[in-house]
Short mmCIF file of C-alpha atoms and ligand atoms in Angstrom, two decimals:
data_model
loop_
_atom_site.label_atom_id
_atom_site.label_comp_id
_atom_site.label_asym_id
_atom_site.label_seq_id
_atom_site.Cartn_x
_atom_site.Cartn_y
_atom_site.Cartn_z
CA MET W 7 0.30 -0.01 0.22
CA ARG W 8 1.01 3.78 -0.96
CA LYS W 9 2.85 5.51 2.12
CA PRO W 10 0.21 8.45 3.60
CA THR W 11 1.73 11.30 1.44
CA ALA W 12 2.03 14.73 4.42
CA TYR W 13 1.49 17.96 3.38
CA TRP W 14 5.32 18.95 4.16
CA GLU W 15 7.14 15.86 2.08
CA TYR W 16 4.90 17.10 -0.60
CA ILE W 17 5.59 20.36 -0.66
CA LYS W 18 9.69 20.26 0.30
CA ILE W 19 9.16 22.89 3.14
CA GLU W 20 12.23 21.81 5.34
CA GLU W 21 14.02 22.33 1.67
CA LEU W 22 11.73 25.23 0.99
CA LEU W 23 12.68 27.18 4.13
CA SER W 24 16.61 26.61 4.23
CA LEU W 25 17.08 27.98 0.73
CA GLN W 26 17.16 32.37 2.32
CA GLY W 27 20.59 32.23 3.28
CA GLY W 28 21.89 34.21 1.64
CA LEU W 29 25.68 34.33 1.34
CA GLU W 30 25.92 33.32 4.62
CA ALA W 31 23.31 29.99 3.99
CA ASP W 32 21.96 30.29 7.27
CA ASP W 33 18.74 33.05 7.47
CA ARG W 34 19.72 33.84 11.34
CA LYS W 35 22.80 35.71 10.44
CA ILE W 36 20.89 37.90 8.19
CA THR W 37 18.58 40.96 8.77
CA ASN W 38 15.12 40.61 7.71
CA ASP W 39 15.41 43.18 5.40
CA GLU W 40 18.11 40.83 3.31
CA VAL W 41 15.77 37.44 4.04
CA MET W 42 13.06 39.84 2.99
CA PHE W 43 15.10 40.43 -0.68
CA ILE W 44 16.44 36.74 -1.25
CA THR W 45 12.44 35.46 -0.52
CA ILE W 46 11.14 37.93 -3.15
CA HIS W 47 13.17 37.07 -5.74
CA GLN W 48 12.85 33.62 -5.11
CA ILE W 49 8.77 33.76 -5.43
CA GLU W 50 9.11 36.30 -8.80
CA GLU W 51 11.80 33.35 -10.22
CA LEU W 52 8.73 30.65 -9.04
CA TRP W 53 6.47 32.70 -10.61
CA LEU W 54 8.54 32.89 -14.12
CA LYS W 55 9.22 29.41 -14.15
CA LEU W 56 5.23 28.72 -14.53
CA ALA W 57 4.80 31.33 -17.18
CA LEU W 58 7.08 30.06 -18.79
CA ARG W 59 5.24 26.20 -18.81
CA GLU W 60 2.88 28.21 -20.49
CA LEU W 61 4.44 30.10 -22.79
CA GLU W 62 5.98 26.57 -23.92
CA SER W 63 2.23 24.56 -23.94
CA ALA W 64 0.64 27.35 -25.78
CA ARG W 65 3.46 27.84 -28.80
CA ASN W 66 2.94 23.72 -28.75
CA LEU W 67 -0.25 24.33 -29.33
CA PHE W 68 0.40 26.41 -32.14
CA VAL W 69 2.97 24.88 -34.13
CA GLN W 70 -0.32 22.28 -34.84
CA VAL W 71 -1.47 22.81 -38.81
CA PRO W 72 -4.04 23.50 -38.88
CA VAL W 73 -4.26 24.56 -34.94
CA PRO W 74 -7.14 22.29 -33.73
CA GLU W 75 -10.43 24.78 -32.69
CA VAL W 76 -10.03 22.60 -29.02
CA SER W 77 -6.32 23.74 -29.38
CA LEU W 78 -7.25 27.41 -29.18
CA ALA W 79 -9.56 27.06 -25.91
CA ALA W 80 -6.34 25.43 -24.25
CA ALA W 81 -4.35 28.12 -25.29
CA VAL W 82 -6.46 30.97 -24.06
CA ARG W 83 -6.15 29.58 -21.30
CA GLY W 84 -2.80 29.08 -20.68
CA ILE W 85 -2.26 33.12 -22.21
CA HIS W 86 -4.69 34.06 -19.67
CA ARG W 87 -2.23 32.21 -16.79
CA MET W 88 0.63 33.73 -18.43
CA THR W 89 -1.05 37.23 -18.22
CA GLU W 90 -2.14 36.65 -13.85
CA LEU W 91 0.93 35.26 -13.39
CA LEU W 92 2.99 38.45 -14.56
CA LYS W 93 0.18 40.42 -12.85
CA PHE W 94 1.65 38.50 -9.81
CA ALA W 95 5.16 39.08 -9.60
CA GLY W 96 4.49 42.63 -10.74
CA ASP W 97 2.21 42.60 -7.60
CA HIS W 98 5.49 41.72 -5.67
CA PHE W 99 7.45 44.65 -5.95
CA ALA W 100 5.24 46.39 -3.64
CA LEU W 101 6.67 44.23 -0.74
CA MET W 102 10.18 45.32 -2.03
CA GLU W 103 9.08 49.29 -1.19
CA THR W 104 8.75 48.36 2.83
CA LEU W 105 13.08 48.40 2.43
CA THR W 106 14.39 52.16 2.49
CA THR W 107 16.79 53.21 0.66
CA ARG W 108 19.37 52.91 3.60
CA ASP W 109 18.01 49.05 5.13
CA TYR W 110 19.21 48.49 1.02
CA LEU W 111 21.81 49.89 0.68
CA ALA W 112 23.11 48.29 4.25
CA PHE W 113 23.92 44.98 2.33
CA ARG W 114 23.35 46.08 -1.39
CA ASP W 115 27.36 45.91 -2.33
CA LYS W 116 27.46 42.02 -1.32
CA LEU W 117 25.20 41.55 -4.20
CA ASN W 118 27.59 43.20 -7.16
CA PRO W 119 28.10 42.38 -9.82
CA ALA W 120 24.85 40.21 -9.33
CA SER W 121 21.83 41.62 -11.14
CA GLY W 122 18.41 40.77 -12.13
CA PHE W 123 20.01 41.31 -15.50
CA GLN W 124 21.24 37.67 -15.24
CA SER W 125 18.08 36.02 -14.35
CA ALA W 126 18.06 33.76 -17.30
CA GLN W 127 13.99 32.78 -16.86
CA LEU W 128 13.12 36.60 -17.95
CA ARG W 129 15.56 35.98 -20.75
CA GLU W 130 14.13 32.39 -21.73
CA LEU W 131 10.33 34.66 -21.60
CA GLU W 132 11.16 37.20 -23.97
CA ILE W 133 13.11 34.51 -26.02
CA LEU W 134 10.62 32.05 -26.22
CA ALA W 135 7.95 34.58 -26.91
CA GLY W 136 9.74 36.13 -29.43
CA LEU W 137 11.58 39.25 -28.28
CA PRO W 138 13.59 40.00 -31.53
CA GLU W 139 16.73 40.15 -30.27
CA GLU W 140 17.83 43.07 -32.56
CA ASP W 141 15.75 45.01 -29.95
CA ARG W 142 17.06 44.82 -27.21
CA ILE W 143 19.09 47.24 -25.83
CA PRO W 144 22.60 46.61 -24.56
CA LEU W 145 23.95 46.84 -20.62
CA GLY W 146 25.64 50.47 -20.33
CA HIS W 147 29.21 49.01 -20.75
CA GLU W 148 27.26 47.16 -24.39
CA LYS W 149 28.08 44.11 -23.14
CA SER W 150 26.00 41.08 -24.48
CA TYR W 151 23.36 39.76 -21.91
CA MET W 152 24.62 36.31 -23.18
CA VAL W 153 28.37 37.35 -21.45
CA MET W 154 26.36 38.73 -18.56
CA LEU W 155 24.70 35.22 -18.13
CA ARG W 156 28.28 33.77 -18.26
CA ASN W 157 30.44 32.63 -14.86
CA HIS W 158 33.36 35.55 -14.12
CA ASP W 159 35.81 33.55 -16.12
CA GLY W 160 33.78 33.59 -18.92
CA SER W 161 32.90 29.43 -18.49
CA ALA W 162 29.48 28.63 -19.54
CA SER W 163 27.19 28.89 -16.64
CA SER W 164 23.79 27.18 -15.36
CA ALA W 165 22.29 30.46 -16.59
CA SER W 166 24.15 30.73 -19.55
CA GLU W 167 23.25 27.17 -20.44
CA ARG W 168 19.24 27.29 -19.49
CA VAL W 169 19.47 30.78 -21.77
CA GLU W 170 21.34 28.47 -24.65
CA ARG W 171 19.14 25.75 -24.71
CA ARG W 172 16.30 28.24 -25.27
CA LEU W 173 17.57 29.89 -27.75
CA GLU W 174 17.48 27.07 -30.26
CA ASP W 175 14.01 26.24 -28.86
CA THR W 176 12.30 27.37 -31.87
CA PRO W 177 9.91 28.48 -32.60
CA THR W 178 8.95 31.03 -30.75
CA LEU W 179 5.80 31.93 -30.01
CA ARG W 180 5.38 34.90 -31.98
CA ALA W 181 6.94 33.16 -35.33
CA THR W 182 3.61 30.57 -34.72
CA ILE W 183 1.23 33.25 -34.09
CA ASP W 184 2.08 34.44 -37.26
CA GLU W 185 2.05 31.05 -39.40
CA TRP W 186 -1.25 31.40 -37.49
CA LEU W 187 -2.44 34.44 -38.34
CA PHE W 188 -1.39 33.73 -42.44
CA ARG W 189 -3.11 31.11 -42.86
CA THR W 190 -6.60 32.76 -41.61
CA PRO W 191 -9.18 32.69 -43.71
CA ILE W 192 -10.21 36.48 -45.49
CA GLN W 193 -13.45 37.54 -46.68
CA GLY W 194 -13.94 33.09 -47.00
CA SER W 195 -10.51 33.21 -48.50
CA THR W 196 -7.16 31.08 -48.09
CA PRO W 197 -3.74 31.36 -48.91
CA ASP W 198 -3.63 28.11 -50.86
CA ARG W 199 -6.78 29.06 -53.01
CA ALA W 200 -6.51 30.60 -56.01
CA GLY W 201 -6.79 34.41 -56.36
CA ASP W 202 -6.63 34.59 -52.70
CA ALA W 203 -3.39 37.65 -53.12
CA GLU W 204 -6.44 39.76 -54.94
CA THR W 205 -9.27 38.58 -52.19
CA VAL W 206 -6.72 40.24 -49.78
CA ARG W 207 -6.20 42.98 -52.01
CA ALA W 208 -9.32 44.44 -52.36
CA PHE W 209 -9.73 43.39 -48.45
CA ILE W 210 -7.22 45.72 -47.42
CA GLU W 211 -8.35 48.62 -50.03
CA ALA W 212 -11.85 47.76 -49.10
CA TYR W 213 -11.26 48.81 -45.33
CA SER W 214 -8.45 51.67 -46.10
CA ARG W 215 -11.74 53.13 -47.07
CA ALA W 216 -13.40 52.55 -44.46
CA HIS W 217 -11.18 53.59 -42.02
CA ALA W 218 -10.59 57.16 -44.30
CA LYS W 219 -14.26 57.55 -43.75
CA SER W 220 -14.04 56.78 -40.46
CA ALA W 221 -11.52 59.67 -40.21
CA GLU W 222 -12.54 61.97 -42.05
CA GLN W 223 -16.03 61.82 -39.58
CA ALA W 224 -13.48 62.20 -36.28
CA LEU W 225 -11.74 65.01 -38.79
CA ALA W 226 -15.35 66.74 -38.74
CA LEU W 227 -16.15 66.49 -35.03
CA ALA W 228 -12.38 67.77 -33.96
CA LEU W 229 -12.59 70.61 -36.73
CA SER W 230 -15.88 71.72 -35.19
CA SER W 231 -14.16 72.13 -31.49
CA ALA W 232 -11.15 73.84 -32.98
CA LEU W 233 -10.35 77.25 -31.58
CA ASN W 234 -8.51 78.55 -34.40
CA ASP W 235 -6.93 78.26 -38.13
CA GLY W 236 -3.39 77.06 -36.87
CA ASP W 237 -5.64 74.15 -34.80
CA ARG W 238 -7.56 73.28 -37.59
CA GLU W 239 -4.22 72.81 -40.14
CA ARG W 240 -2.48 70.67 -37.63
CA LEU W 241 -5.94 68.23 -37.13
CA ALA W 242 -6.37 68.15 -40.82
CA ALA W 243 -2.32 67.39 -41.36
CA ARG W 244 -2.59 64.77 -38.68
CA TYR W 245 -5.74 62.90 -39.71
CA GLN W 246 -4.98 62.52 -43.39
CA LYS W 247 -1.50 61.42 -41.92
CA GLU W 248 -3.30 58.59 -40.13
CA VAL W 249 -5.01 58.22 -43.17
CA ALA W 250 -1.75 57.81 -45.49
CA SER W 251 -0.14 55.00 -42.84
CA ALA W 252 -3.41 52.65 -41.92
CA ARG W 253 -2.91 52.09 -45.40
CA SER W 254 1.22 51.66 -46.33
CA PHE W 255 0.74 49.37 -42.56
CA LEU W 256 -1.84 47.43 -43.99
CA LEU W 257 0.65 47.12 -47.40
CA ALA W 258 3.53 46.14 -45.53
CA GLU W 259 5.31 49.22 -47.64
CA GLU W 260 8.04 49.37 -44.98
CA LEU W 261 9.59 46.24 -45.83
CA PRO W 262 11.51 45.21 -48.61
CA GLU W 263 9.44 43.79 -51.97
CA GLU W 264 9.99 40.01 -50.76
CA SER W 265 8.52 39.87 -47.88
CA ARG W 266 5.22 42.04 -48.21
CA ALA W 267 2.61 40.13 -49.35
CA ARG W 268 3.55 37.92 -46.43
CA ARG W 269 3.01 40.42 -43.90
CA SER W 270 0.68 42.12 -45.64
CA ARG W 271 -1.39 39.38 -45.13
CA ILE W 272 -1.29 38.51 -41.59
CA ARG W 273 -2.01 42.57 -41.18
CA ALA W 274 -5.00 41.96 -42.88
CA ALA W 275 -6.08 39.15 -40.75
CA LEU W 276 -5.54 40.89 -37.54
CA VAL W 277 -7.64 43.48 -38.69
CA PHE W 278 -10.22 40.93 -40.32
CA ILE W 279 -10.60 38.97 -36.88
CA GLU W 280 -11.49 42.48 -34.60
CA SER W 281 -13.49 43.73 -37.50
CA TYR W 282 -15.92 40.76 -37.71
CA ARG W 283 -15.66 39.67 -34.25
CA GLU W 284 -19.12 38.46 -34.06
CA LEU W 285 -18.54 35.77 -36.76
CA PRO W 286 -18.45 31.74 -35.09
CA LEU W 287 -15.72 31.26 -36.54
CA LEU W 288 -14.07 33.86 -35.23
CA ALA W 289 -14.62 33.72 -31.94
CA TRP W 290 -11.28 31.49 -30.28
CA PRO W 291 -8.81 33.43 -32.41
CA ARG W 292 -10.67 36.80 -31.05
CA ALA W 293 -10.43 35.17 -27.68
CA VAL W 294 -6.51 34.50 -28.52
CA ILE W 295 -5.75 37.46 -30.08
CA ASP W 296 -7.38 39.85 -26.97
CA GLY W 297 -4.75 37.10 -24.73
CA LEU W 298 -1.91 38.42 -26.60
CA VAL W 299 -3.09 41.71 -26.38
CA ALA W 300 -3.56 41.21 -22.29
CA PHE W 301 -0.13 39.23 -21.51
CA GLU W 302 2.16 41.37 -23.16
CA GLN W 303 0.78 44.65 -21.53
CA ALA W 304 0.77 42.69 -18.07
CA PHE W 305 4.31 42.00 -19.55
CA VAL W 306 5.19 46.11 -20.13
CA LEU W 307 3.49 46.71 -16.98
CA PHE W 308 5.55 44.01 -14.96
CA ARG W 309 8.71 46.15 -16.15
CA GLN W 310 7.57 49.39 -15.20
CA ARG W 311 6.89 48.69 -11.81
CA HIS W 312 10.09 47.10 -10.96
CA ALA W 313 11.33 50.64 -12.41
CA ARG W 314 9.11 52.73 -10.19
CA MET W 315 10.28 50.25 -7.15
CA VAL W 316 13.43 50.73 -7.81
CA GLU W 317 13.14 54.03 -8.61
CA ARG W 318 11.77 54.44 -5.41
CA VAL W 319 14.96 52.11 -3.75
CA ILE W 320 18.08 53.48 -4.47
CA GLY W 321 17.25 56.69 -7.43
CA ARG W 322 18.57 56.92 -9.80
CA ARG W 323 22.22 55.34 -9.69
CA THR W 324 24.07 53.17 -11.61
CA GLY W 325 22.70 49.74 -11.23
CA THR W 326 24.46 46.45 -9.73
CA GLY W 327 25.08 44.75 -12.89
CA GLY W 328 26.59 48.01 -14.05
CA SER W 329 23.77 49.90 -15.77
CA ALA W 330 21.86 53.09 -16.22
CA GLY W 331 19.92 51.77 -13.64
CA VAL W 332 16.37 53.21 -13.87
CA ASP W 333 16.89 54.81 -17.35
CA TYR W 334 17.53 51.42 -18.65
CA LEU W 335 14.45 49.34 -17.12
CA ASP W 336 12.13 52.40 -18.53
CA GLN W 337 13.83 52.04 -21.82
CA THR W 338 13.03 48.10 -21.71
CA ALA W 339 9.82 48.63 -20.98
CA LEU W 340 9.07 51.66 -23.69
CA ARG W 341 10.92 49.77 -26.05
CA TYR W 342 10.54 45.57 -26.19
CA ARG W 343 7.66 45.14 -27.28
CA ILE W 344 7.02 41.01 -28.75
CA PHE W 345 3.26 41.24 -30.88
CA ARG W 346 3.93 44.76 -32.14
CA ASP W 347 1.58 43.81 -35.06
CA VAL W 348 -1.74 42.94 -32.73
CA TRP W 349 -0.94 46.57 -31.26
CA ALA W 350 -0.42 48.45 -34.11
CA VAL W 351 -3.93 47.17 -35.79
CA ARG W 352 -5.55 48.74 -32.60
CA THR W 353 -5.22 52.42 -34.79
CA LEU W 354 -6.33 51.11 -37.28
CA LEU W 355 -9.92 49.73 -36.39
CA VAL W 356 -13.23 51.24 -36.78
CA GLN W 357 -16.41 51.86 -35.80
CA GLN W 358 -19.17 48.75 -36.64
CA SER W 359 -20.97 50.79 -39.13
CA VAL W 360 -18.70 51.91 -41.96
CA LEU W 361 -17.18 48.71 -42.20
CA PRO W 362 -16.96 46.47 -45.75
CA PRO W 363 -19.40 43.83 -45.78
CA VAL W 364 -18.66 40.35 -45.16
CA GLU W 365 -18.16 37.77 -48.01
CA HIS W 366 -19.01 34.33 -48.17
CA GLU W 367 -20.29 34.61 -43.99
CA GLY W 368 -21.61 30.90 -43.99
CA PHE W 369 -17.75 30.11 -44.36
CA TYR W 370 -17.37 31.16 -40.77
CA SER W 371 -20.86 29.83 -39.53
CA PHE W 372 -20.20 26.74 -36.45
CA ALA W 373 -21.21 24.36 -39.14
CA GLY W 374 -17.74 25.36 -40.43
CA PRO W 375 -16.62 26.15 -44.10
CA GLN W 376 -19.54 25.58 -46.59
CA GLU W 377 -18.26 26.50 -49.76
C1 LIG O 606 15.75 46.78 -4.12
C2 LIG O 606 15.54 45.52 -5.12
C3 LIG O 606 16.01 46.24 -6.33
C4 LIG O 606 16.13 46.92 -7.27
C5 LIG O 606 17.82 47.90 -6.52
C6 LIG O 606 16.78 46.67 -8.15
C7 LIG O 606 17.43 47.44 -9.26
C8 LIG O 606 17.48 46.70 -10.83
C9 LIG O 606 18.55 47.18 -11.45
C10 LIG O 606 19.40 49.13 -11.49
C11 LIG O 606 18.31 46.75 -12.58
C12 LIG O 606 19.11 47.00 -14.52
C13 LIG O 606 20.33 46.09 -14.46
C14 LIG O 606 21.72 47.15 -13.25
O1 LIG O 606 22.57 47.53 -13.94
O2 LIG O 606 21.08 46.00 -12.50
C15 LIG O 606 17.30 45.51 -12.14
C16 LIG O 606 17.17 45.17 -13.57
C17 LIG O 606 16.32 43.29 -13.25
N1 LIG O 606 15.74 42.80 -12.48
FE1 LIG O 606 15.56 44.25 -10.69
N2 LIG O 606 15.84 44.72 -8.35
C18 LIG O 606 15.65 44.97 -7.46
C19 LIG O 606 14.46 43.65 -7.38
C20 LIG O 606 14.26 43.33 -8.10
C21 LIG O 606 13.61 41.90 -7.70
C22 LIG O 606 12.60 41.15 -6.61
C23 LIG O 606 13.41 41.00 -9.62
C24 LIG O 606 12.65 40.34 -9.60
C25 LIG O 606 11.99 39.34 -10.66
C26 LIG O 606 13.87 41.90 -9.75
C27 LIG O 606 14.06 41.60 -11.61
C28 LIG O 606 15.22 42.07 -12.39
C29 LIG O 606 15.20 41.48 -13.75
C30 LIG O 606 14.69 40.29 -14.30
C31 LIG O 606 16.01 42.64 -14.22
C32 LIG O 606 16.57 42.48 -16.01
C33 LIG O 606 15.67 43.59 -16.64
C34 LIG O 606 15.74 43.76 -18.09
O3 LIG O 606 17.16 43.06 -18.37
O4 LIG O 606 14.68 43.94 -18.75
N3 LIG O 606 14.76 42.67 -9.55
N4 LIG O 606 17.00 45.85 -11.36
#
């Protein structure tokens, strides 16, 4: 017969409680402040561990071609859990703020040059989600993040090995989402169908006209309350620019010719899913997109929350990892974006009343494609 399970054995309580001793390996020899500092970091790493597991599962679901409808439901739940985990992680910084600057300075030198910058799991999360490597902001002394993950003598560490493994763990979630979006039926047409390029182009042109109409209405409203000619000119120029950049974005004109058609179809698919939200077959795709926005928003807020906590505890001094500290952290919150197109389409969505009509509506019924 199986031995009855005890809580303390299953959760490994004694092992867990023996891990907060810091460099002294004994928490009775360090202050309450330092034990809290270590514990919060450990809790954060555990939340990151759980988020990574969900991220990996979601990526694995989206690798399938086609992605089964039931997988979409599971992916949405996983993405939602990742979002909640990042919110928890951000909330913990409030506890860190009970540490005064002087209290922290009492043990800060011990950490040097260790830093959260060496958190392998945060890098894994960024890598697996699909943060482009070229978007990374180097640390103050221009060393790449990989250098910082190695041991001091340059040899591989558990952290650098973990991240190296993750770099080979492709595709990223972003890449699988792009592939999935690329296959999305637009006006009932899929990429493997003859005439798909023309259907997509016609949709983009019709949508751009709807967008221009929506902008025209918004401009008329803005002009009615403008104070002077200068205001009126500025407003007209602003709306004209919005209209031009919406069409250019949908056609992916900023990209080299050879990658335009693919990116353009992905962006059109995003607009299509968001615009015809009530079509039954688009219900799960829409929930996926909403989930990704919530996830990335929680990620950005986590970065911002960390930066505000850091500013409160150490001001704007240089970080133990050698970065510009708060300035570096604020830059990451501002510039690191994974699902850029998902965010970008929000600028060009329009009210339902001006949308072009859906073609082949039956294609999107619960009974599935009927044509
Ligand atoms: C008093 C508490 C803390 C201070 C003063 C602090 C300060 C900093 C600073 C200045 C940096 C920039 C890199 C550097 O130069 O070191 C940094 C990075 C980082 N910290 Fe903290 N931190 C604190 C607590 C935490 C906690 C509890 C976590 C747990 C998640 C954390 C996670 C990170 C991560 C992941 C980075 C890298 C961010 C990136 O490169 O995008 N920090 N921290």
